[in-house]
Amino acid sequence: MAPSASASTREEEEEEQQQLEEERFVPSHHPSAPPDELFDISTTVDPSYVISLIRKLLPLDARNDDNTEIRGSNCNDEVVSSSNDKCKGMEIVDDFSKSDFQGEDEEDSGRGGENARVSAGEEVWEECGCVLWDLAANQTHAELMVQNLILEVLLANLMVTQSVRVTEICLGIMGNLACHEVPMKHMVSTNGLISVIVDQLFLDDTQCLGEACRLLSLGLQGSECRIWAEALQSEHILSRILWVTENTLNPQLIEKSVGLLLAMLESQKEVEHILLLPLMKLGLATVLVNLLAFEMSKLTNERIPERYSVLDVILRALEALCVLDGYSQEICSNKEFFQLVCDLIKFPDKVEVSNSCVTAGVIIANILSDVSDLASDLSQDLPFLQGLFDIFPFTSDELEARCALWSIIARLLVRVQEDEMSASSLRQYVFILSSKADLIEDDLFDHQFDENKENESLATCGRISNARTFALRRIISILNKWNSLKDSVEEKHVMEEHANDENIHRLLDCCHKYTVFK
């Protein structure tokens, strides 16, 4: 009997130890949920722990008043709580709240002691808020949070806090919640929340502004985008967004504020109708061109890697503006803008800003389709032509970008009059084409069998569909003209210096094969 009793004792001890481990992360003053309220959620984080974190984020007034309800909250049967009384479940009953924020004796009423307690409470608030910020990135955790009134808690904080750190964390949590469909719908339906979020755009703190822009961008990209757009449509709000975008020196804030403008430009038609006209009247195009000029000066003079993503998002916003009916003419006719994107094509170290160079190519193709006369001057800009070919390696998975590059090349080469130019001028074109023979051959070889996919994509590219074939025929004509000049004795000394016969013949063969294949 002794061994059996010993085994029973060990089993009891193991069960007790396991129970202690399970209770380790759950405060003792949080009662366990009854069986009918157990969570049916697949997560590695205890839901009661998440709820305890939400409670610790309640503002000071709500913590000290047991009868206080969260402003705008809906205490109903859908709220998951660890207590039978679901409305009471939103009260703060954590030990730290009363010991940190509310003195228990007369000596604690001194200014120094009060500041220390508030500071300790702020540290706890920040720690809990940052944990929830991370957890909100997970869909299951995010849905659990909104079921337990985290949006009401965050709204209450935003309405009373004087701390920019608290504001940043509240906006950051909501930014992660907004990445999920169900929490986003809760945000839209929470009375007063969107207007309070918009109000944060008038803060002067960089981090808060960045998180506000990120959150608003997500709202404009969702199914409820019209509601978010209507909240932003007043002139003083749009003016504030443009002012922040143009005047901040912080690269991260520039990126997020331009990202907000990009979300407006790429959102659904109804958002375009609400926001785009007032934005254009307030100088959107000028702001974006000025930002591009600033980033290009940084790129050419300083080469700061953290600014590369800023350049990219600015160009994406300008690209979006270039294709909007009724608004593209203003930006496409901007000579400074056109010169800036052409300069980017000629930038020598393209690997560092490859995405931006690809976007610049697409922008130039769009501009030339509207203002074809610009191609005349570009056809004589040989570094620009060379830069176009250098972008091909970065477009292997971007069919539309490849179409744009071939469209530009075709527009340039059609203006090359090889029969009328001098041998020295022709030699410069031949030198560029022969030096880029490998890039041209690789592009043709890698994509000669994706015609079905290409034709499907080119339905949106209009006249670009035959641009590559036309460009290749122009290359053949230019190279043939050069070869014919080799029989001219008086011109041989001009050719011997630069011409690469092997590359020329290889490029001619490749172009012939592709045009025949077509």
Short mmCIF file of C-alpha atoms in Angstrom, two decimals, residues 111-306:
data_model
loop_
_atom_site.label_atom_id
_atom_site.label_comp_id
_atom_site.label_asym_id
_atom_site.label_seq_id
_atom_site.Cartn_x
_atom_site.Cartn_y
_atom_site.Cartn_z
CA ARG A 111 4.02 66.36 -4.16
CA GLY A 112 7.15 64.20 -4.47
CA GLY A 113 5.39 61.02 -3.40
CA GLU A 114 2.47 61.71 -5.75
CA ASN A 115 4.78 62.26 -8.71
CA ALA A 116 6.60 59.05 -7.96
CA ARG A 117 3.35 57.10 -7.84
CA VAL A 118 2.10 58.67 -11.07
CA SER A 119 5.40 57.93 -12.73
CA ALA A 120 5.23 54.30 -11.62
CA GLY A 121 1.66 54.09 -12.87
CA GLU A 122 2.65 55.54 -16.23
CA GLU A 123 5.39 52.98 -16.56
CA VAL A 124 2.91 50.17 -15.90
CA TRP A 125 0.45 51.71 -18.38
CA GLU A 126 3.15 51.98 -21.03
CA GLU A 127 4.35 48.41 -20.46
CA CYS A 128 0.82 47.00 -20.74
CA GLY A 129 0.07 49.19 -23.74
CA CYS A 130 3.16 48.03 -25.61
CA VAL A 131 2.28 44.38 -24.98
CA LEU A 132 -1.22 44.97 -26.37
CA TRP A 133 0.30 46.84 -29.31
CA ASP A 134 2.26 43.72 -30.22
CA LEU A 135 -0.64 41.34 -29.55
CA ALA A 136 -2.97 43.39 -31.75
CA ALA A 137 -0.99 42.30 -34.80
CA ASN A 138 -2.53 38.83 -34.37
CA GLN A 139 -6.08 38.49 -35.69
CA THR A 140 -7.34 36.27 -32.87
CA HIS A 141 -5.94 38.56 -30.20
CA ALA A 142 -7.25 41.63 -32.04
CA GLU A 143 -10.78 40.27 -32.17
CA LEU A 144 -10.63 39.34 -28.48
CA MET A 145 -9.55 42.88 -27.66
CA VAL A 146 -12.40 44.61 -29.46
CA GLN A 147 -14.88 42.19 -27.89
CA ASN A 148 -13.60 43.40 -24.53
CA LEU A 149 -13.95 47.11 -25.26
CA ILE A 150 -10.36 48.01 -25.97
CA LEU A 151 -11.53 50.61 -28.48
CA GLU A 152 -13.63 52.31 -25.82
CA VAL A 153 -10.68 52.23 -23.43
CA LEU A 154 -8.34 53.73 -26.04
CA LEU A 155 -10.91 56.37 -26.97
CA ALA A 156 -11.26 57.37 -23.32
CA ASN A 157 -7.51 57.73 -23.03
CA LEU A 158 -7.22 59.85 -26.18
CA MET A 159 -9.90 62.21 -24.87
CA VAL A 160 -8.21 62.91 -21.53
CA THR A 161 -4.48 62.21 -21.82
CA GLN A 162 -1.83 64.89 -21.91
CA SER A 163 0.92 62.37 -22.63
CA VAL A 164 2.19 62.05 -26.19
CA ARG A 165 3.55 58.60 -25.34
CA VAL A 166 0.09 57.43 -24.26
CA THR A 167 -1.36 58.88 -27.46
CA GLU A 168 1.26 57.16 -29.59
CA ILE A 169 0.58 53.78 -27.97
CA CYS A 170 -3.19 54.17 -28.32
CA LEU A 171 -2.83 54.99 -32.02
CA GLY A 172 -0.29 52.20 -32.50
CA ILE A 173 -2.62 49.60 -30.99
CA MET A 174 -5.47 50.79 -33.19
CA GLY A 175 -3.17 50.77 -36.20
CA ASN A 176 -2.53 47.07 -35.68
CA LEU A 177 -6.20 46.40 -34.96
CA ALA A 178 -7.10 48.13 -38.23
CA CYS A 179 -5.16 45.48 -40.16
CA HIS A 180 -7.98 43.01 -39.43
CA GLU A 181 -11.50 43.11 -40.86
CA VAL A 182 -13.57 42.57 -37.72
CA PRO A 183 -11.72 45.09 -35.53
CA MET A 184 -11.86 47.61 -38.38
CA LYS A 185 -15.65 47.32 -38.47
CA HIS A 186 -15.74 47.85 -34.71
CA MET A 187 -13.64 50.98 -35.13
CA VAL A 188 -16.05 52.43 -37.67
CA SER A 189 -19.05 51.69 -35.45
CA THR A 190 -17.50 53.09 -32.25
CA ASN A 191 -19.17 56.45 -31.78
CA GLY A 192 -16.78 59.38 -31.97
CA LEU A 193 -13.63 57.31 -32.45
CA ILE A 194 -12.74 58.31 -36.03
CA SER A 195 -13.16 62.02 -35.34
CA VAL A 196 -10.90 61.76 -32.28
CA ILE A 197 -8.29 59.93 -34.38
CA VAL A 198 -8.43 62.70 -36.98
CA ASP A 199 -7.93 65.27 -34.22
CA GLN A 200 -4.54 63.73 -33.47
CA LEU A 201 -3.29 65.14 -36.79
CA PHE A 202 -3.05 68.51 -35.06
CA LEU A 203 -0.51 67.33 -32.51
CA ASP A 204 3.10 68.39 -32.90
CA ASP A 205 4.68 65.09 -31.86
CA THR A 206 6.39 63.22 -34.68
CA GLN A 207 5.63 59.72 -33.42
CA CYS A 208 1.95 60.47 -32.79
CA LEU A 209 1.57 62.04 -36.22
CA GLY A 210 3.23 59.02 -37.83
CA GLU A 211 0.89 56.57 -36.12
CA ALA A 212 -2.14 58.72 -36.93
CA CYS A 213 -1.18 58.79 -40.62
CA ARG A 214 -0.64 55.02 -40.63
CA LEU A 215 -4.02 54.38 -39.02
CA LEU A 216 -5.88 56.72 -41.37
CA SER A 217 -4.15 55.12 -44.37
CA LEU A 218 -5.43 51.71 -43.30
CA GLY A 219 -8.92 53.14 -42.90
CA LEU A 220 -8.89 54.51 -46.45
CA GLN A 221 -7.77 51.13 -47.80
CA GLY A 222 -10.62 49.20 -46.18
CA SER A 223 -14.20 48.50 -47.16
CA GLU A 224 -15.47 51.39 -45.02
CA CYS A 225 -13.19 53.89 -46.76
CA ARG A 226 -15.97 56.38 -47.45
CA ILE A 227 -16.56 56.97 -43.74
CA TRP A 228 -12.87 57.67 -43.18
CA ALA A 229 -12.74 59.95 -46.24
CA GLU A 230 -15.71 61.98 -45.03
CA ALA A 231 -13.94 62.49 -41.70
CA LEU A 232 -10.94 63.97 -43.54
CA GLN A 233 -12.69 66.08 -46.16
CA SER A 234 -12.73 69.48 -44.46
CA GLU A 235 -10.22 71.97 -45.83
CA HIS A 236 -8.45 72.64 -42.53
CA ILE A 237 -7.76 68.91 -42.05
CA LEU A 238 -6.44 68.39 -45.58
CA SER A 239 -4.38 71.57 -45.27
CA ARG A 240 -2.87 70.24 -42.05
CA ILE A 241 -1.91 66.94 -43.72
CA LEU A 242 -0.21 68.77 -46.58
CA TRP A 243 1.53 71.16 -44.20
CA VAL A 244 2.93 68.31 -42.08
CA THR A 245 4.03 66.46 -45.21
CA GLU A 246 5.88 69.43 -46.65
CA ASN A 247 7.42 70.82 -43.47
CA THR A 248 8.57 67.88 -41.41
CA LEU A 249 12.24 66.96 -41.57
CA ASN A 250 11.72 63.49 -40.11
CA PRO A 251 12.07 60.83 -42.86
CA GLN A 252 9.70 58.40 -41.16
CA LEU A 253 6.98 61.02 -40.85
CA ILE A 254 7.46 62.10 -44.47
CA GLU A 255 7.05 58.48 -45.53
CA LYS A 256 3.89 57.95 -43.47
CA SER A 257 2.27 61.27 -44.37
CA VAL A 258 2.93 60.73 -48.08
CA GLY A 259 1.66 57.19 -47.54
CA LEU A 260 -1.60 58.72 -46.33
CA LEU A 261 -1.82 60.85 -49.47
CA LEU A 262 -1.06 57.75 -51.55
CA ALA A 263 -3.90 55.90 -49.81
CA MET A 264 -6.24 58.73 -50.81
CA LEU A 265 -5.06 58.55 -54.42
CA GLU A 266 -5.30 54.76 -54.68
CA SER A 267 -8.54 54.29 -52.77
CA GLN A 268 -11.94 53.62 -54.29
CA LYS A 269 -13.62 56.05 -56.67
CA GLU A 270 -15.90 57.39 -53.97
CA VAL A 271 -12.87 58.49 -51.94
CA GLU A 272 -11.40 60.14 -55.03
CA HIS A 273 -14.60 62.15 -55.49
CA ILE A 274 -14.55 63.29 -51.86
CA LEU A 275 -10.88 64.16 -51.34
CA LEU A 276 -9.01 64.64 -54.60
CA LEU A 277 -10.49 67.90 -55.86
CA PRO A 278 -9.92 69.80 -52.59
CA LEU A 279 -6.42 68.31 -52.31
CA MET A 280 -5.51 69.50 -55.80
CA LYS A 281 -6.87 72.97 -55.04
CA LEU A 282 -4.70 73.05 -51.92
CA GLY A 283 -1.57 72.27 -53.97
CA LEU A 284 -1.10 68.51 -53.72
CA ALA A 285 0.87 68.29 -56.97
CA THR A 286 3.23 71.10 -55.95
CA VAL A 287 3.84 69.55 -52.54
CA LEU A 288 4.75 66.17 -54.05
CA VAL A 289 7.07 67.71 -56.67
CA ASN A 290 8.81 69.80 -53.99
CA LEU A 291 9.31 66.68 -51.89
CA LEU A 292 10.72 64.83 -54.89
CA ALA A 293 13.16 67.66 -55.57
CA PHE A 294 14.30 67.60 -51.95
CA GLU A 295 14.82 63.82 -51.92
CA MET A 296 16.67 63.91 -55.24
CA SER A 297 19.08 66.49 -53.82
CA LYS A 298 19.64 64.24 -50.82
CA LEU A 299 20.18 61.25 -53.10
CA THR A 300 22.79 62.94 -55.26
CA ASN A 301 24.66 64.62 -52.42
CA GLU A 302 24.40 62.42 -49.33
CA ARG A 303 23.19 58.90 -50.20
CA ILE A 304 21.27 58.25 -46.95
CA PRO A 305 19.81 54.70 -47.04
CA GLU A 306 16.92 55.50 -44.69
#
